[in-house]
XYZ file of C-alpha atoms in Angstrom:
326
model
C 0.000 0.000 0.000
C 2.816 2.400 0.913
C 4.605 1.698 -2.379
C 1.413 2.352 -4.355
C 0.776 5.624 -2.477
C 4.290 6.855 -3.253
C 3.974 5.761 -6.893
C 0.760 7.775 -7.274
C 2.408 10.820 -5.667
C 5.319 10.639 -8.145
C 2.836 10.153 -10.980
C 1.014 13.391 -10.118
C 4.322 15.252 -9.843
C 5.382 13.979 -13.285
C 2.115 15.212 -14.771
C 2.632 18.683 -13.290
C 6.250 18.762 -14.466
C 5.148 17.864 -18.011
C 2.634 20.702 -17.996
C 5.233 23.171 -16.691
C 7.746 22.271 -19.396
C 5.072 22.505 -22.081
C 3.873 25.934 -20.940
C 7.423 27.314 -20.742
C 8.603 26.042 -24.121
C 5.524 25.169 -26.164
C 7.456 22.073 -27.268
C 5.144 19.088 -27.844
C 7.799 16.675 -26.551
C 7.135 17.985 -23.031
C 3.637 16.501 -23.198
C 5.023 12.961 -23.119
C 5.639 12.885 -19.300
C 2.053 14.088 -18.873
C 0.660 11.460 -21.267
C 2.717 8.756 -19.574
C 1.421 9.812 -16.153
C -2.136 9.846 -17.503
C -1.763 6.261 -18.760
C -0.333 4.997 -15.469
C -2.458 6.776 -12.864
C -5.621 4.688 -13.325
C -3.655 1.421 -13.034
C -1.909 2.639 -9.878
C -5.194 3.729 -8.293
C -6.796 0.375 -9.123
C -3.885 -1.478 -7.504
C -4.055 0.759 -4.433
C -7.798 0.169 -4.080
C -7.333 -3.621 -4.264
C -4.559 -3.637 -1.661
C -6.502 -1.427 0.761
C -9.856 -3.163 0.248
C -9.860 -4.691 3.766
C -9.632 -1.288 5.465
C -12.872 0.801 5.529
C -10.908 3.967 6.373
C -8.724 3.539 3.309
C -11.735 2.696 1.119
C -13.369 5.997 2.074
C -10.120 7.850 1.353
C -9.893 6.135 -2.052
C -13.347 7.474 -3.015
C -12.178 11.012 -2.242
C -8.842 10.418 -3.957
C -10.484 9.149 -7.157
C -12.506 12.344 -7.407
C -9.505 14.592 -6.752
C -7.110 12.813 -9.140
C -9.638 12.879 -11.964
C -10.271 16.566 -11.304
C -6.516 17.264 -11.271
C -5.886 15.602 -14.629
C -8.947 17.343 -16.046
C -7.518 20.744 -15.043
C -4.115 19.866 -16.521
C -5.681 18.762 -19.808
C -7.822 21.894 -19.994
C -4.752 24.096 -19.408
C -2.831 22.362 -22.207
C -5.809 22.691 -24.540
C -6.101 26.399 -23.677
C -2.399 26.888 -24.480
C -2.832 25.322 -27.914
C -5.966 27.320 -28.738
C -5.350 30.748 -27.186
C -1.652 30.831 -26.342
C 0.648 31.049 -23.342
C -0.937 34.023 -21.554
C -4.395 32.471 -21.582
C -2.954 29.248 -20.105
C -1.011 31.184 -17.451
C -4.184 33.049 -16.521
C -5.872 29.694 -15.910
C -2.927 28.556 -13.762
C -3.078 31.766 -11.680
C -6.619 30.951 -10.583
C -5.007 28.468 -8.209
C -7.573 25.734 -8.911
C -4.923 23.208 -9.940
C -2.787 23.953 -6.875
C -5.800 23.640 -4.567
C -6.694 20.229 -5.974
C -3.050 19.089 -5.810
C -2.822 20.178 -2.147
C -5.968 18.170 -1.375
C -4.521 15.141 -3.191
C -1.341 15.386 -1.134
C -3.355 15.679 2.086
C -5.421 12.561 1.292
C -2.322 10.567 0.265
C -0.530 11.652 3.445
C -3.501 10.590 5.571
C -3.618 7.203 3.804
C 0.102 6.722 4.386
C -0.258 7.520 8.105
C -3.222 5.130 8.380
C -1.282 2.263 6.820
C 1.772 2.960 9.003
C -0.543 2.809 12.037
C -2.066 -0.453 10.819
C 1.383 -1.913 10.179
C 2.508 -1.035 13.719
C -0.684 -2.531 15.215
C -0.304 -5.799 13.314
C 3.379 -6.007 14.217
C 2.608 -5.623 17.927
C -0.161 -8.220 17.643
C 2.220 -10.688 15.997
C 4.849 -10.116 18.695
C 2.257 -10.633 21.441
C 1.108 -13.858 19.815
C 4.696 -15.088 19.559
C 5.255 -14.389 23.259
C 2.084 -16.264 24.217
C 3.175 -19.192 22.045
C 6.555 -19.408 23.814
C 4.847 -19.464 27.200
C 2.497 -22.216 26.066
C 5.428 -24.304 24.816
C 7.278 -23.828 28.110
C 4.306 -24.920 30.180
C 3.703 -27.806 27.816
C 7.145 -29.256 28.509
C 6.366 -29.476 32.220
C 2.981 -31.079 31.574
C 4.170 -33.894 29.308
C 2.610 -36.731 31.307
C -0.794 -35.041 31.371
C -0.597 -34.457 27.616
C 0.136 -38.154 27.050
C -2.974 -39.098 29.013
C -5.035 -36.684 26.935
C -3.355 -37.694 23.672
C -6.574 -38.362 21.840
C -8.006 -34.920 22.545
C -4.695 -33.254 21.709
C -4.430 -35.051 18.362
C -7.937 -33.961 17.420
C -7.206 -30.361 18.419
C -3.848 -30.476 16.634
C -5.605 -31.497 13.452
C -7.761 -28.375 13.643
C -4.711 -26.214 14.398
C -2.853 -27.599 11.362
C -5.831 -26.863 9.151
C -6.051 -23.335 10.533
C -2.269 -22.896 10.079
C -2.506 -23.985 6.449
C -5.293 -21.448 5.913
C -3.215 -18.666 7.511
C -0.197 -19.618 5.376
C -2.278 -19.567 2.197
C -3.645 -16.136 3.100
C -0.150 -14.863 3.916
C 1.209 -16.197 0.627
C -1.623 -14.520 -1.285
C -0.946 -11.194 0.448
C 2.756 -11.527 -0.291
C 2.017 -12.322 -3.946
C -0.221 -9.244 -4.250
C 2.429 -7.080 -2.591
C 5.163 -8.385 -4.914
C 2.948 -7.865 -7.962
C 2.134 -4.296 -6.904
C 5.788 -3.467 -6.262
C 6.963 -5.385 -9.380
C 9.391 -7.337 -7.190
C 10.861 -10.814 -6.797
C 12.509 -12.706 -3.927
C 15.727 -14.725 -3.812
C 17.926 -16.840 -1.560
C 21.635 -17.601 -1.903
C 23.346 -20.265 0.238
C 26.990 -19.192 0.639
C 28.202 -22.666 1.624
C 26.550 -24.708 -1.147
C 26.217 -21.822 -3.663
C 22.606 -22.912 -4.164
C 20.168 -20.223 -5.376
C 16.363 -20.055 -5.158
C 14.409 -17.495 -7.228
C 10.717 -16.663 -7.043
C 8.580 -16.821 -10.190
C 8.567 -13.003 -10.412
C 12.366 -12.788 -10.337
C 12.789 -14.822 -13.535
C 10.656 -12.250 -15.362
C 12.608 -9.308 -13.914
C 15.862 -10.876 -15.139
C 14.339 -11.530 -18.589
C 14.962 -15.297 -18.378
C 12.401 -17.953 -19.293
C 11.259 -19.418 -15.941
C 13.077 -22.651 -15.012
C 14.875 -22.756 -18.372
C 18.089 -23.245 -16.387
C 19.292 -23.560 -12.823
C 19.113 -20.301 -10.838
C 22.694 -19.386 -9.980
C 25.185 -16.597 -9.464
C 26.468 -17.226 -13.005
C 22.962 -16.947 -14.510
C 22.478 -13.633 -12.718
C 25.888 -12.410 -13.867
C 25.117 -13.177 -17.522
C 22.049 -10.902 -17.637
C 23.856 -7.959 -16.004
C 24.415 -4.976 -18.260
C 28.136 -4.938 -19.231
C 28.572 -1.416 -17.840
C 27.190 -2.449 -14.425
C 28.665 -5.944 -14.114
C 31.964 -5.063 -12.409
C 30.377 -2.797 -9.768
C 27.536 -5.237 -8.982
C 29.943 -8.161 -8.576
C 32.250 -6.083 -6.367
C 29.383 -4.985 -4.081
C 28.122 -8.586 -3.863
C 31.575 -9.964 -3.018
C 32.310 -7.281 -0.419
C 28.961 -7.763 1.319
C 29.404 -11.569 1.471
C 32.966 -11.227 2.780
C 32.078 -8.652 5.427
C 28.805 -10.325 6.381
C 26.849 -7.116 5.868
C 23.518 -6.213 4.305
C 23.482 -6.197 0.487
C 22.196 -3.145 -1.392
C 23.060 -2.651 -5.077
C 21.461 -1.128 -8.181
C 22.139 -2.482 -11.674
C 20.677 -2.911 -15.137
C 19.778 -6.230 -16.756
C 19.633 -6.927 -20.465
C 18.000 -10.331 -20.829
C 15.474 -11.303 -23.496
C 13.100 -8.493 -22.468
C 13.574 -4.724 -22.344
C 16.454 -3.224 -20.369
C 15.487 -2.720 -16.720
C 16.966 -0.972 -13.702
C 16.771 -3.214 -10.629
C 17.522 -2.744 -6.926
C 18.688 -5.864 -5.050
C 18.566 -5.940 -1.251
C 19.567 -8.861 0.932
C 19.974 -9.759 4.602
C 22.681 -12.200 5.671
C 21.548 -14.998 8.016
C 24.007 -17.026 10.066
C 24.066 -20.802 10.279
C 24.116 -22.845 13.470
C 27.876 -22.333 13.958
C 27.616 -18.549 13.860
C 29.182 -18.383 10.405
C 27.550 -16.564 7.451
C 25.011 -19.032 6.071
C 22.771 -17.541 3.381
C 21.350 -14.351 1.993
C 17.616 -13.789 1.676
C 16.408 -10.740 -0.165
C 14.206 -8.953 -2.654
C 14.721 -7.408 -6.089
C 12.676 -4.324 -7.015
C 12.081 -2.920 -10.501
C 13.142 0.754 -10.237
C 13.103 1.456 -13.989
C 10.316 4.058 -13.715
C 12.132 5.827 -10.892
C 15.373 5.915 -12.891
C 13.567 7.148 -15.999
C 11.840 9.821 -13.930
C 15.193 10.950 -12.498
C 16.729 11.110 -15.975
C 13.728 12.971 -17.358
C 13.856 15.424 -14.460
C 17.563 16.092 -15.038
C 16.882 16.607 -18.754
C 14.037 19.018 -17.956
C 16.224 20.949 -15.542
C 18.924 21.262 -18.214
C 16.391 22.388 -20.815
C 14.941 25.005 -18.473
C 18.444 26.181 -17.550
C 19.331 26.571 -21.236
C 16.033 28.334 -21.849
C 16.719 30.789 -19.035
C 20.266 31.420 -20.240
C 19.577 31.959 -23.927
C 16.002 33.315 -24.075
C 16.047 36.816 -25.679
C 13.790 38.223 -22.940
C 14.050 39.235 -19.311
C 12.684 36.653 -16.867
C 11.302 37.261 -13.367
C 9.490 35.079 -10.840
C 7.147 36.203 -8.056
C 4.619 34.652 -5.682
C 1.064 35.607 -4.739
C 2.342 38.256 -2.324
C 4.313 39.835 -5.238
C 7.653 38.908 -3.709
C 10.099 38.840 -6.630
């Protein structure tokens, strides 16, 4: 949910940036970030609504958010259309009304409230899980001292245990489904790497991120290395080797160039020790950060274009706020 909220926030910012570049330059190429944001926002909102469907507070916020986001994109489209029909000054006059800013501020407020609500829910569920774990440890401790009584009541215990196993399987299935939805929403995959046996385990999603046909070969360090972009291979291998040697957390960004399109990925891993206290295996996640990288590159390009525009435009340029502070 938090990832989807942040993705929608970035999407709205991209749309505004596209409008700003278009109004300043009149260049049609600046409409592409806006069009891209327009194509993505409905998918992001749909994903967010599905993930937050079990929370009535978030469902109510989504209804408000849908109305605000649609209104925001409507204002942006109307401003662009006004620029094409009547020119820059007419479009700027529409911007000065402050309607677009008001709607954007309301969008940010709703998204912030949703983020706080999900952080609260996450903290509540974490505390509940910790409390349950503590109760379980106490039950196990008492059970050890009551072994003879449990043997006498073996029949009843077996029947109860059967119900517990069935309930546990149900909880596991629900947890797996939630994890699958979360990984799908974040466009992520999971992995494990045993440092002693060099054995690797990849989730179904990770094969797709690497651009390799699922189970077409054994998952391995060598298979991962082959899909690395040549320009990123040396750095990624060095970070991986240093983290494994030092026994520290792994965090590395790299591109892959498998059978699919080139992607930017972020790999994170936590090192777990084996029974002897030696480094045993890494478990981690790989996130697709291509959109974030593209957004950063587009933002840098826009900043350079605006800088060049300011430097070489044959007019004087001034900026001022609503209080006429220049």
